[in-house]
Each structure stands twice: as structure tokens, then as C-alpha cells.
mmCIF file of C-alpha atoms in Angstrom:
data_model
loop_
_atom_site.group_PDB
_atom_site.id
_atom_site.type_symbol
_atom_site.label_atom_id
_atom_site.label_comp_id
_atom_site.label_asym_id
_atom_site.label_seq_id
_atom_site.Cartn_x
_atom_site.Cartn_y
_atom_site.Cartn_z
ATOM 1 C CA MET G 1295 0.000 0.000 0.000
ATOM 2 C CA PRO G 1296 1.378 3.476 -0.863
ATOM 3 C CA VAL G 1297 2.248 5.771 2.037
ATOM 4 C CA ILE G 1298 0.188 8.580 0.478
ATOM 5 C CA GLU G 1299 -2.761 8.261 -1.910
ATOM 6 C CA VAL G 1300 -4.331 11.364 -3.453
ATOM 7 C CA SER G 1301 -7.375 10.779 -5.663
ATOM 8 C CA ASN G 1302 -9.188 13.440 -7.710
ATOM 9 C CA LEU G 1303 -8.366 16.232 -5.250
ATOM 10 C CA ASN G 1304 -10.096 19.566 -5.816
ATOM 11 C CA LYS G 1305 -9.831 22.883 -3.974
ATOM 12 C CA ARG G 1306 -10.918 26.389 -4.933
ATOM 13 C CA TYR G 1307 -10.838 29.802 -3.260
ATOM 14 C CA GLY G 1308 -13.876 31.685 -4.455
ATOM 15 C CA GLU G 1309 -13.700 31.735 -8.239
ATOM 16 C CA ARG G 1310 -10.060 30.661 -8.315
ATOM 17 C CA VAL G 1311 -9.328 26.962 -8.819
ATOM 18 C CA ALA G 1312 -6.192 26.099 -6.821
ATOM 19 C CA VAL G 1313 -6.195 22.297 -7.219
ATOM 20 C CA ASP G 1314 -7.966 20.669 -10.142
ATOM 21 C CA ASP G 1315 -8.542 16.882 -10.049
ATOM 22 C CA VAL G 1316 -5.046 16.022 -8.765
ATOM 23 C CA SER G 1317 -4.149 12.345 -8.278
ATOM 24 C CA PHE G 1318 -0.867 10.618 -7.351
ATOM 25 C CA THR G 1319 0.639 8.136 -4.914
ATOM 26 C CA VAL G 1320 3.830 8.270 -2.834
ATOM 27 C CA GLU G 1321 5.720 5.080 -2.040
ATOM 28 C CA GLU G 1322 7.459 4.348 1.256
ATOM 29 C CA GLY G 1323 11.055 5.559 1.501
ATOM 30 C CA GLU G 1324 11.111 7.762 -1.573
ATOM 31 C CA ILE G 1325 11.632 11.476 -2.051
ATOM 32 C CA PHE G 1326 8.559 12.496 -4.022
ATOM 33 C CA GLY G 1327 8.700 15.922 -5.615
ATOM 34 C CA ILE G 1328 5.835 18.265 -6.412
ATOM 35 C CA LEU G 1329 7.296 20.633 -8.987
ATOM 36 C CA GLY G 1330 5.703 23.673 -10.552
ATOM 37 C CA PRO G 1331 5.711 27.467 -10.725
ATOM 38 C CA ASN G 1332 4.617 29.650 -7.846
ATOM 39 C CA GLY G 1333 0.837 29.756 -7.706
ATOM 40 C CA ALA G 1334 0.431 26.335 -9.354
ATOM 41 C CA GLY G 1335 -1.368 24.760 -6.378
ATOM 42 C CA LYS G 1336 1.561 22.908 -4.810
ATOM 43 C CA THR G 1337 1.222 24.342 -1.294
ATOM 44 C CA THR G 1338 -2.549 23.867 -1.216
ATOM 45 C CA THR G 1339 -2.078 20.232 -2.244
ATOM 46 C CA VAL G 1340 0.364 19.410 0.562
ATOM 47 C CA GLU G 1341 -1.654 21.379 3.120
ATOM 48 C CA CYS G 1342 -4.629 19.165 2.267
ATOM 49 C CA ILE G 1343 -2.416 16.079 2.648
ATOM 50 C CA ALA G 1344 -1.232 17.301 6.054
ATOM 51 C CA GLY G 1345 -4.796 18.023 7.188
ATOM 52 C CA LEU G 1346 -4.225 21.776 7.372
ATOM 53 C CA ARG G 1347 -6.844 22.522 4.707
ATOM 54 C CA THR G 1348 -10.077 20.775 3.840
ATOM 55 C CA PRO G 1349 -10.447 19.891 0.150
ATOM 56 C CA ASP G 1350 -13.706 20.551 -1.650
ATOM 57 C CA SER G 1351 -13.755 17.003 -3.023
ATOM 58 C CA GLY G 1352 -11.526 14.006 -3.609
ATOM 59 C CA GLY G 1353 -9.864 11.434 -1.411
ATOM 60 C CA ILE G 1354 -6.632 11.478 0.608
ATOM 61 C CA ARG G 1355 -5.094 8.652 2.620
ATOM 62 C CA VAL G 1356 -1.829 9.103 4.514
ATOM 63 C CA LEU G 1357 -0.458 5.981 6.194
ATOM 64 C CA GLY G 1358 -3.968 4.594 5.909
ATOM 65 C CA LEU G 1359 -5.524 7.605 7.669
ATOM 66 C CA ASP G 1360 -7.896 10.278 6.387
ATOM 67 C CA PRO G 1361 -6.549 13.772 7.243
ATOM 68 C CA ARG G 1362 -10.110 15.095 7.596
ATOM 69 C CA THR G 1363 -11.197 12.612 10.267
ATOM 70 C CA ASP G 1364 -7.922 11.306 11.724
ATOM 71 C CA GLY G 1365 -6.079 14.598 12.128
ATOM 72 C CA ALA G 1366 -4.890 13.997 15.693
ATOM 73 C CA LYS G 1367 -3.377 10.599 14.840
ATOM 74 C CA LEU G 1368 -1.850 11.927 11.643
ATOM 75 C CA ARG G 1369 -0.059 14.793 13.357
ATOM 76 C CA ARG G 1370 1.901 12.210 15.376
ATOM 77 C CA LEU G 1371 3.116 10.574 12.156
ATOM 78 C CA VAL G 1372 3.716 13.467 9.756
ATOM 79 C CA GLY G 1373 6.254 16.271 10.152
ATOM 80 C CA VAL G 1374 5.571 19.472 8.223
ATOM 81 C CA GLN G 1375 7.820 22.374 7.272
ATOM 82 C CA LEU G 1376 5.721 25.030 5.559
ATOM 83 C CA GLN G 1377 7.011 27.810 3.331
ATOM 84 C CA GLU G 1378 5.438 30.559 5.411
ATOM 85 C CA SER G 1379 6.046 29.122 8.893
ATOM 86 C CA GLN G 1380 7.525 31.547 11.445
ATOM 87 C CA LEU G 1381 8.428 31.568 15.136
ATOM 88 C CA PRO G 1382 8.470 34.465 17.607
ATOM 89 C CA GLU G 1383 11.675 36.392 17.001
ATOM 90 C CA LYS G 1384 12.712 36.329 20.686
ATOM 91 C CA LEU G 1385 12.271 32.559 21.052
ATOM 92 C CA SER G 1386 15.656 30.813 21.250
ATOM 93 C CA VAL G 1387 16.502 27.675 19.303
ATOM 94 C CA ALA G 1388 16.570 25.592 22.506
ATOM 95 C CA GLU G 1389 13.209 26.989 23.651
ATOM 96 C CA ALA G 1390 11.603 26.200 20.298
ATOM 97 C CA LEU G 1391 12.909 22.637 20.390
ATOM 98 C CA ASP G 1392 11.757 22.142 23.978
ATOM 99 C CA LEU G 1393 8.314 23.469 23.094
ATOM 100 C CA TYR G 1394 7.858 21.226 20.061
ATOM 101 C CA ALA G 1395 9.210 18.175 21.898
ATOM 102 C CA SER G 1396 6.481 18.664 24.519
ATOM 103 C CA PHE G 1397 3.840 18.042 21.861
ATOM 104 C CA TYR G 1398 4.832 14.372 21.433
ATOM 105 C CA PRO G 1399 4.763 11.397 23.823
ATOM 106 C CA ASP G 1400 8.068 10.021 22.512
ATOM 107 C CA PRO G 1401 10.009 12.853 20.841
ATOM 108 C CA ALA G 1402 13.393 12.442 19.234
ATOM 109 C CA ASP G 1403 16.493 13.499 21.152
ATOM 110 C CA TRP G 1404 16.523 17.071 19.916
ATOM 111 C CA ARG G 1405 20.085 17.635 21.101
ATOM 112 C CA GLN G 1406 21.303 14.890 18.790
ATOM 113 C CA LEU G 1407 18.990 16.130 16.049
ATOM 114 C CA ILE G 1408 20.326 19.660 16.275
ATOM 115 C CA ALA G 1409 23.910 18.352 16.330
ATOM 116 C CA ASP G 1410 23.231 16.428 13.101
ATOM 117 C CA LEU G 1411 21.894 19.657 11.578
ATOM 118 C CA GLY G 1412 24.898 21.736 12.688
ATOM 119 C CA LEU G 1413 22.965 24.079 14.999
ATOM 120 C CA THR G 1414 24.446 23.252 18.414
ATOM 121 C CA ALA G 1415 26.313 26.561 18.544
ATOM 122 C CA GLN G 1416 23.026 28.421 17.986
ATOM 123 C CA LEU G 1417 21.029 26.834 20.837
ATOM 124 C CA LYS G 1418 20.866 30.120 22.759
ATOM 125 C CA THR G 1419 20.386 32.255 19.651
ATOM 126 C CA ARG G 1420 16.990 33.922 19.221
ATOM 127 C CA PHE G 1421 15.030 33.007 16.097
ATOM 128 C CA GLY G 1422 15.157 36.577 14.776
ATOM 129 C CA LYS G 1423 18.976 36.490 14.807
ATOM 130 C CA LEU G 1424 19.340 33.287 12.782
ATOM 131 C CA SER G 1425 20.477 33.362 9.167
ATOM 132 C CA GLY G 1426 18.176 32.088 6.429
ATOM 133 C CA GLY G 1427 20.015 28.777 6.265
ATOM 134 C CA GLN G 1428 19.923 28.356 10.054
ATOM 135 C CA LYS G 1429 16.172 29.017 10.112
ATOM 136 C CA GLN G 1430 15.675 26.339 7.474
ATOM 137 C CA ARG G 1431 17.743 23.856 9.484
ATOM 138 C CA LEU G 1432 15.667 24.649 12.562
ATOM 139 C CA SER G 1433 12.487 24.109 10.521
ATOM 140 C CA ILE G 1434 13.758 20.665 9.542
ATOM 141 C CA ALA G 1435 14.528 19.854 13.172
ATOM 142 C CA LEU G 1436 11.039 20.901 14.272
ATOM 143 C CA ALA G 1437 9.500 18.814 11.483
ATOM 144 C CA LEU G 1438 11.476 15.741 12.591
ATOM 145 C CA ILE G 1439 11.260 16.068 16.363
ATOM 146 C CA GLY G 1440 8.159 13.878 16.578
ATOM 147 C CA ARG G 1441 9.904 10.960 14.804
ATOM 148 C CA PRO G 1442 7.589 11.206 11.769
ATOM 149 C CA ARG G 1443 7.221 8.516 9.146
ATOM 150 C CA VAL G 1444 6.483 11.181 6.533
ATOM 151 C CA ALA G 1445 8.099 14.633 6.219
ATOM 152 C CA ILE G 1446 6.497 17.341 4.063
ATOM 153 C CA LEU G 1447 8.991 20.064 3.111
ATOM 154 C CA ASP G 1448 7.529 23.054 1.275
ATOM 155 C CA GLU G 1449 9.927 25.297 -0.715
ATOM 156 C CA LEU G 1450 12.686 24.420 1.718
ATOM 157 C CA THR G 1451 15.508 26.336 0.001
ATOM 158 C CA THR G 1452 13.736 29.484 -1.209
ATOM 159 C CA GLY G 1453 15.859 32.524 -0.365
ATOM 160 C CA LEU G 1454 19.025 30.559 0.416
ATOM 161 C CA ASP G 1455 22.385 31.214 -1.215
ATOM 162 C CA PRO G 1456 23.780 28.430 -3.464
ATOM 163 C CA GLN G 1457 26.017 26.888 -0.791
ATOM 164 C CA ALA G 1458 23.287 26.879 1.869
ATOM 165 C CA ARG G 1459 20.926 25.341 -0.696
ATOM 166 C CA ARG G 1460 23.333 22.468 -1.402
ATOM 167 C CA ASP G 1461 23.921 21.922 2.306
ATOM 168 C CA THR G 1462 20.155 21.657 2.765
ATOM 169 C CA TRP G 1463 19.926 19.121 -0.070
ATOM 170 C CA GLN G 1464 22.358 16.911 1.826
ATOM 171 C CA LEU G 1465 20.131 17.190 4.895
ATOM 172 C CA VAL G 1466 17.078 16.074 2.908
ATOM 173 C CA GLU G 1467 18.981 13.046 1.617
ATOM 174 C CA ALA G 1468 20.006 12.241 5.195
ATOM 175 C CA ILE G 1469 16.345 12.377 6.281
ATOM 176 C CA ARG G 1470 15.425 9.815 3.627
ATOM 177 C CA ASP G 1471 18.396 7.651 4.651
ATOM 178 C CA LYS G 1472 16.860 7.469 8.146
ATOM 179 C CA GLY G 1473 13.780 5.794 6.636
ATOM 180 C CA VAL G 1474 11.523 8.849 6.430
ATOM 181 C CA THR G 1475 9.377 9.270 3.324
ATOM 182 C CA VAL G 1476 9.802 12.831 2.013
ATOM 183 C CA VAL G 1477 7.352 14.956 0.031
ATOM 184 C CA LEU G 1478 9.340 17.876 -1.374
ATOM 185 C CA VAL G 1479 7.580 20.921 -2.824
ATOM 186 C CA THR G 1480 9.802 23.037 -5.056
ATOM 187 C CA HIS G 1481 9.985 25.248 -8.123
ATOM 188 C CA PHE G 1482 13.747 24.744 -8.542
ATOM 189 C CA MET G 1483 14.560 22.393 -11.423
ATOM 190 C CA GLU G 1484 18.072 21.579 -10.204
ATOM 191 C CA GLU G 1485 16.739 20.732 -6.751
ATOM 192 C CA ALA G 1486 14.130 18.370 -8.181
ATOM 193 C CA GLU G 1487 16.655 16.635 -10.452
ATOM 194 C CA ARG G 1488 19.147 16.221 -7.611
ATOM 195 C CA LEU G 1489 16.802 14.934 -4.904
ATOM 196 C CA CYS G 1490 13.615 13.393 -6.227
ATOM 197 C CA ASP G 1491 12.984 9.747 -7.063
ATOM 198 C CA ARG G 1492 9.720 10.698 -8.778
ATOM 199 C CA LEU G 1493 8.025 13.956 -9.667
ATOM 200 C CA ALA G 1494 4.548 15.301 -10.228
ATOM 201 C CA LEU G 1495 4.699 18.323 -12.540
ATOM 202 C CA ILE G 1496 1.838 20.655 -11.568
ATOM 203 C CA ASP G 1497 0.647 23.628 -13.582
ATOM 204 C CA ALA G 1498 -2.503 25.689 -13.002
ATOM 205 C CA GLY G 1499 -3.666 23.214 -10.368
ATOM 206 C CA ARG G 1500 -3.382 20.104 -12.551
ATOM 207 C CA VAL G 1501 -0.839 17.278 -12.762
ATOM 208 C CA VAL G 1502 0.562 17.511 -16.293
ATOM 209 C CA ALA G 1503 3.080 14.667 -15.922
ATOM 210 C CA LEU G 1504 4.208 12.095 -13.362
ATOM 211 C CA ASP G 1505 7.481 10.161 -13.673
ATOM 212 C CA THR G 1506 11.115 10.020 -12.609
ATOM 213 C CA PRO G 1507 13.198 13.090 -13.537
ATOM 214 C CA ALA G 1508 14.957 11.063 -16.238
ATOM 215 C CA GLY G 1509 11.655 9.688 -17.494
ATOM 216 C CA LEU G 1510 10.127 13.148 -17.797
ATOM 217 C CA THR G 1511 13.028 14.505 -19.838
ATOM 218 C CA ALA G 1512 13.154 11.395 -22.028
ATOM 219 C CA LYS G 1513 9.477 11.800 -22.906
ATOM 220 C CA VAL G 1514 9.975 15.225 -24.476
ATOM 221 C CA ALA G 1515 13.411 14.927 -26.084
ATOM 222 C CA ASP G 1516 16.252 12.454 -26.356
ATOM 223 C CA GLU G 1517 18.456 14.778 -28.404
ATOM 224 C CA GLN G 1518 21.991 15.621 -27.282
ATOM 225 C CA ARG G 1519 23.777 18.886 -28.042
ATOM 226 C CA ILE G 1520 27.575 18.852 -28.215
ATOM 227 C CA TRP G 1521 29.493 22.119 -28.123
ATOM 228 C CA PHE G 1522 33.248 22.304 -28.748
ATOM 229 C CA ARG G 1523 36.004 24.375 -30.317
ATOM 230 C CA PRO G 1524 38.117 22.314 -32.753
ATOM 231 C CA SER G 1525 41.881 22.534 -32.242
ATOM 232 C CA ALA G 1526 42.414 22.440 -36.022
ATOM 233 C CA PRO G 1527 40.361 23.212 -39.149
ATOM 234 C CA LEU G 1528 37.349 20.911 -39.379
ATOM 235 C CA ASP G 1529 35.218 20.072 -42.406
ATOM 236 C CA ASP G 1530 31.671 20.055 -41.023
ATOM 237 C CA ARG G 1531 30.699 17.358 -43.531
ATOM 238 C CA LEU G 1532 32.835 14.839 -41.634
ATOM 239 C CA LEU G 1533 30.373 15.091 -38.781
ATOM 240 C CA GLY G 1534 27.251 15.907 -40.769
ATOM 241 C CA ASP G 1535 27.504 12.639 -42.703
ATOM 242 C CA LEU G 1536 27.405 10.535 -39.526
ATOM 243 C CA PRO G 1537 24.090 8.639 -39.110
ATOM 244 C CA GLU G 1538 23.926 9.660 -35.430
ATOM 245 C CA VAL G 1539 24.126 13.403 -36.272
ATOM 246 C CA THR G 1540 21.047 15.459 -37.153
ATOM 247 C CA SER G 1541 22.752 18.851 -37.639
ATOM 248 C CA VAL G 1542 26.074 20.699 -37.494
ATOM 249 C CA THR G 1543 26.130 24.481 -37.039
ATOM 250 C CA ARG G 1544 28.725 27.101 -36.167
ATOM 251 C CA SER G 1545 28.749 29.999 -33.704
ATOM 252 C CA GLY G 1546 32.004 31.822 -34.215
ATOM 253 C CA PRO G 1547 34.829 29.379 -33.457
ATOM 254 C CA ARG G 1548 32.467 26.936 -31.714
ATOM 255 C CA VAL G 1549 30.764 23.960 -33.336
ATOM 256 C CA LEU G 1550 27.333 22.722 -32.270
ATOM 257 C CA VAL G 1551 26.486 19.118 -33.143
ATOM 258 C CA THR G 1552 23.026 17.742 -32.391
ATOM 259 C CA GLY G 1553 22.078 14.103 -32.550
ATOM 260 C CA ARG G 1554 20.634 11.112 -30.749
ATOM 261 C CA GLU G 1555 21.836 8.123 -28.757
ATOM 262 C CA ASP G 1556 25.548 7.489 -29.506
ATOM 263 C CA VAL G 1557 26.280 10.846 -31.123
ATOM 264 C CA LEU G 1558 29.003 11.779 -28.609
ATOM 265 C CA LEU G 1559 30.959 8.566 -29.232
ATOM 266 C CA ALA G 1560 30.584 8.971 -33.000
ATOM 267 C CA VAL G 1561 31.790 12.589 -32.954
ATOM 268 C CA VAL G 1562 34.744 11.927 -30.663
ATOM 269 C CA THR G 1563 35.797 8.929 -32.810
ATOM 270 C CA VAL G 1564 35.881 11.070 -35.968
ATOM 271 C CA LEU G 1565 37.773 13.887 -34.255
ATOM 272 C CA ALA G 1566 40.361 11.437 -32.897
ATOM 273 C CA ARG G 1567 40.844 9.951 -36.355
ATOM 274 C CA GLU G 1568 41.421 13.432 -37.774
ATOM 275 C CA GLN G 1569 43.733 14.290 -34.838
ATOM 276 C CA ILE G 1570 41.474 17.181 -33.792
ATOM 277 C CA ARG G 1571 40.967 17.879 -30.107
ATOM 278 C CA PRO G 1572 37.498 19.103 -28.981
ATOM 279 C CA LEU G 1573 38.429 22.062 -26.780
ATOM 280 C CA ASP G 1574 35.915 23.394 -24.230
ATOM 281 C CA LEU G 1575 33.739 20.327 -24.840
ATOM 282 C CA ARG G 1576 30.256 20.558 -23.352
ATOM 283 C CA VAL G 1577 27.427 18.052 -23.709
ATOM 284 C CA GLU G 1578 23.846 19.225 -23.139
ATOM 285 C CA GLN G 1579 20.783 17.026 -22.820
ATOM 286 C CA ALA G 1580 17.113 17.741 -22.284
ATOM 287 C CA THR G 1581 16.393 19.104 -18.818
ATOM 288 C CA LEU G 1582 13.347 19.266 -16.589
ATOM 289 C CA ASP G 1583 12.924 22.854 -17.701
ATOM 290 C CA ASP G 1584 12.763 21.635 -21.316
ATOM 291 C CA ALA G 1585 10.164 19.076 -20.245
ATOM 292 C CA PHE G 1586 8.074 21.694 -18.441
ATOM 293 C CA VAL G 1587 8.174 24.043 -21.445
ATOM 294 C CA ALA G 1588 7.196 21.206 -23.796
ATOM 295 C CA LEU G 1589 4.292 20.160 -21.569
ATOM 296 C CA THR G 1590 2.938 23.607 -20.656
ATOM 297 C CA GLY G 1591 4.228 25.951 -23.362
ATOM 298 C CA ARG G 1592 6.017 28.253 -20.904
ATOM 299 C CA SER G 1593 9.009 28.335 -18.587
ATOM 300 C CA ILE G 1594 8.594 27.655 -14.890
ATOM 301 C CA ASP G 1595 10.634 30.800 -14.100
ATOM 302 C CA THR G 1596 8.295 33.298 -15.775
ATOM 303 C CA ASP G 1597 5.458 33.059 -13.245
ATOM 304 C CA GLU G 1598 4.850 35.639 -10.560
ATOM 305 C CA GLU G 1599 5.692 34.922 -6.932
ATOM 306 C CA THR G 1600 2.349 33.735 -5.576
ATOM 307 C CA THR G 1601 2.010 30.950 -3.018
ATOM 308 C CA VAL G 1602 -1.030 28.710 -3.507
#
């Protein structure tokens, strides 16, 4: 039985449809991503899963429980880190951990938890004085303090610098390694590709695709693009005549070769035979962003910053 089952979920706010007939399942032990632009309905979906919002229609089962009728039981089993969650600015890290631990009959050892998250030195620091990365680490600790079987992490790395974002990715992987099933809400393509075992692409409240990151990109394009600068004069026909190559174009001193399957091996073999070195070689393949554009007709980065 899946850990989470969402069937034909619908939710609207007045005339605005936030979630439109969404269905998916989450298997035990995986990092399941919900990927889409801001305002796509991602946050509303996970808030319904966590029992924080009541859907208009549809079914949800989490660990065999219904969030609408089994909310008290579910809160003991699911840890939630929401995008907009805040703590009083004068509350210290230790006080916040003590408070949250008191909510559970058998909480995790928060001192060990905070040591694993690298926040021991900040135990006496007030929430308002923490950096963005430290606040995110504290949010993870608070989500895990009840020893949950499922952790819902909503836009965990928004506002973090690149290094803090990568550090947080390692923390998410560590959570999964402890046996916790993770539902990760994000609009960052790189984050989804790095972390998620499977993804639901959501746009305008609907699931437009559901697959592994590699499966999603393979569905829309299997073409490779090879950029390089030849170390010696190169007759483009040598590459253009290869069966694996679909096109050869130039951009100044750089050559762009497009093709499928074994095109890289074919190109490198010809260049080696001609004693030409491919300088500044770069291989590009279809990305999640390419998949999203192909499926929705627009880039995920062009949407306005609206949380729904």
C-alpha cells in the first residue's frame, strides 16, 4: 500500500481553482517531488495532505488515515515544514525545540537532532537572529522532532544562497536515509533533479506529468547537443555525414552538433581519427525545464511569486 494516496483532489478559493482533479501516490522511503511554478497549487495540495486545509472534493489517505477525520493521529506521524512558517523572534533555538518536543509522547532526542543539523552553537540564539540557512535547518529539526514517518517540506531552500541550498539538499537526503518518506515541494529544477525519485509536474492546479526526472526529460526529447572548439580546421561534412548526427552548425569558433543516442561517441571517434581535439567540450541534454516548457508551453521561471 502506498504511504500517500491522493485521488481526484479539488480545492478552490472563491472563483479561483487552486487544485484541479489532482491524483498521485507516494511510495514508502522515496523522495517524491511536487514541482511547478509559484501559484500552481503545490502548497494547497500538501496542506490538504497534512490536514491543514479541507479539500472541496476528492480522497486522501496518509499511512492509511484520512486527514479530515484522523487529524490527531496523523499529526503524530507526519512532520511538516511550511514555506510561510515563522516563530516568535525572541524565542531561542533551545526553547523552540523544547516546546515542540512537549507536543509528542516520545520525541526524538533534539540535542542529537540539532547536532546532526549543525545548529548546536546556535542553541541560545533567538530566532530573529538566525540566518536564512539556520532558520531552514531549525524548521527541519522541528518537522522531525516527533519521529515522523512522513516529512512534508515546502519550498525548503527558497531565499538561500547556493552553498546553503546544497547543504540543505544533503540534509534532505540524510532524512530519507533514516527511513523517512519525504514529500518535497519546489519550483527549482536543479533541486528536483538532484533529490527526487519521482516527480509530479503541476501547472494551473493540474498534474501535467508524473514520472522520474529522467523519465520526464526522455518523454519530451532524447536529443543531445555537443558544443566544442576544434583545435584544427574541421570540415563540417565529416560530422554531418554521420548517421547519429542530425545537424552541425557554427557559432564563431564553436561547433554545435546535435544528434541522438551514440552521437558523442561517434563525434569523438571522428575527431580522434582526424587528430582534432574538442576544446571546451560541453554536452547538453534535455532538462526538466525543457520538459516543463514542452508540456505547458512556458518556462517555470516566468510566473509571478504567488504561493497557492
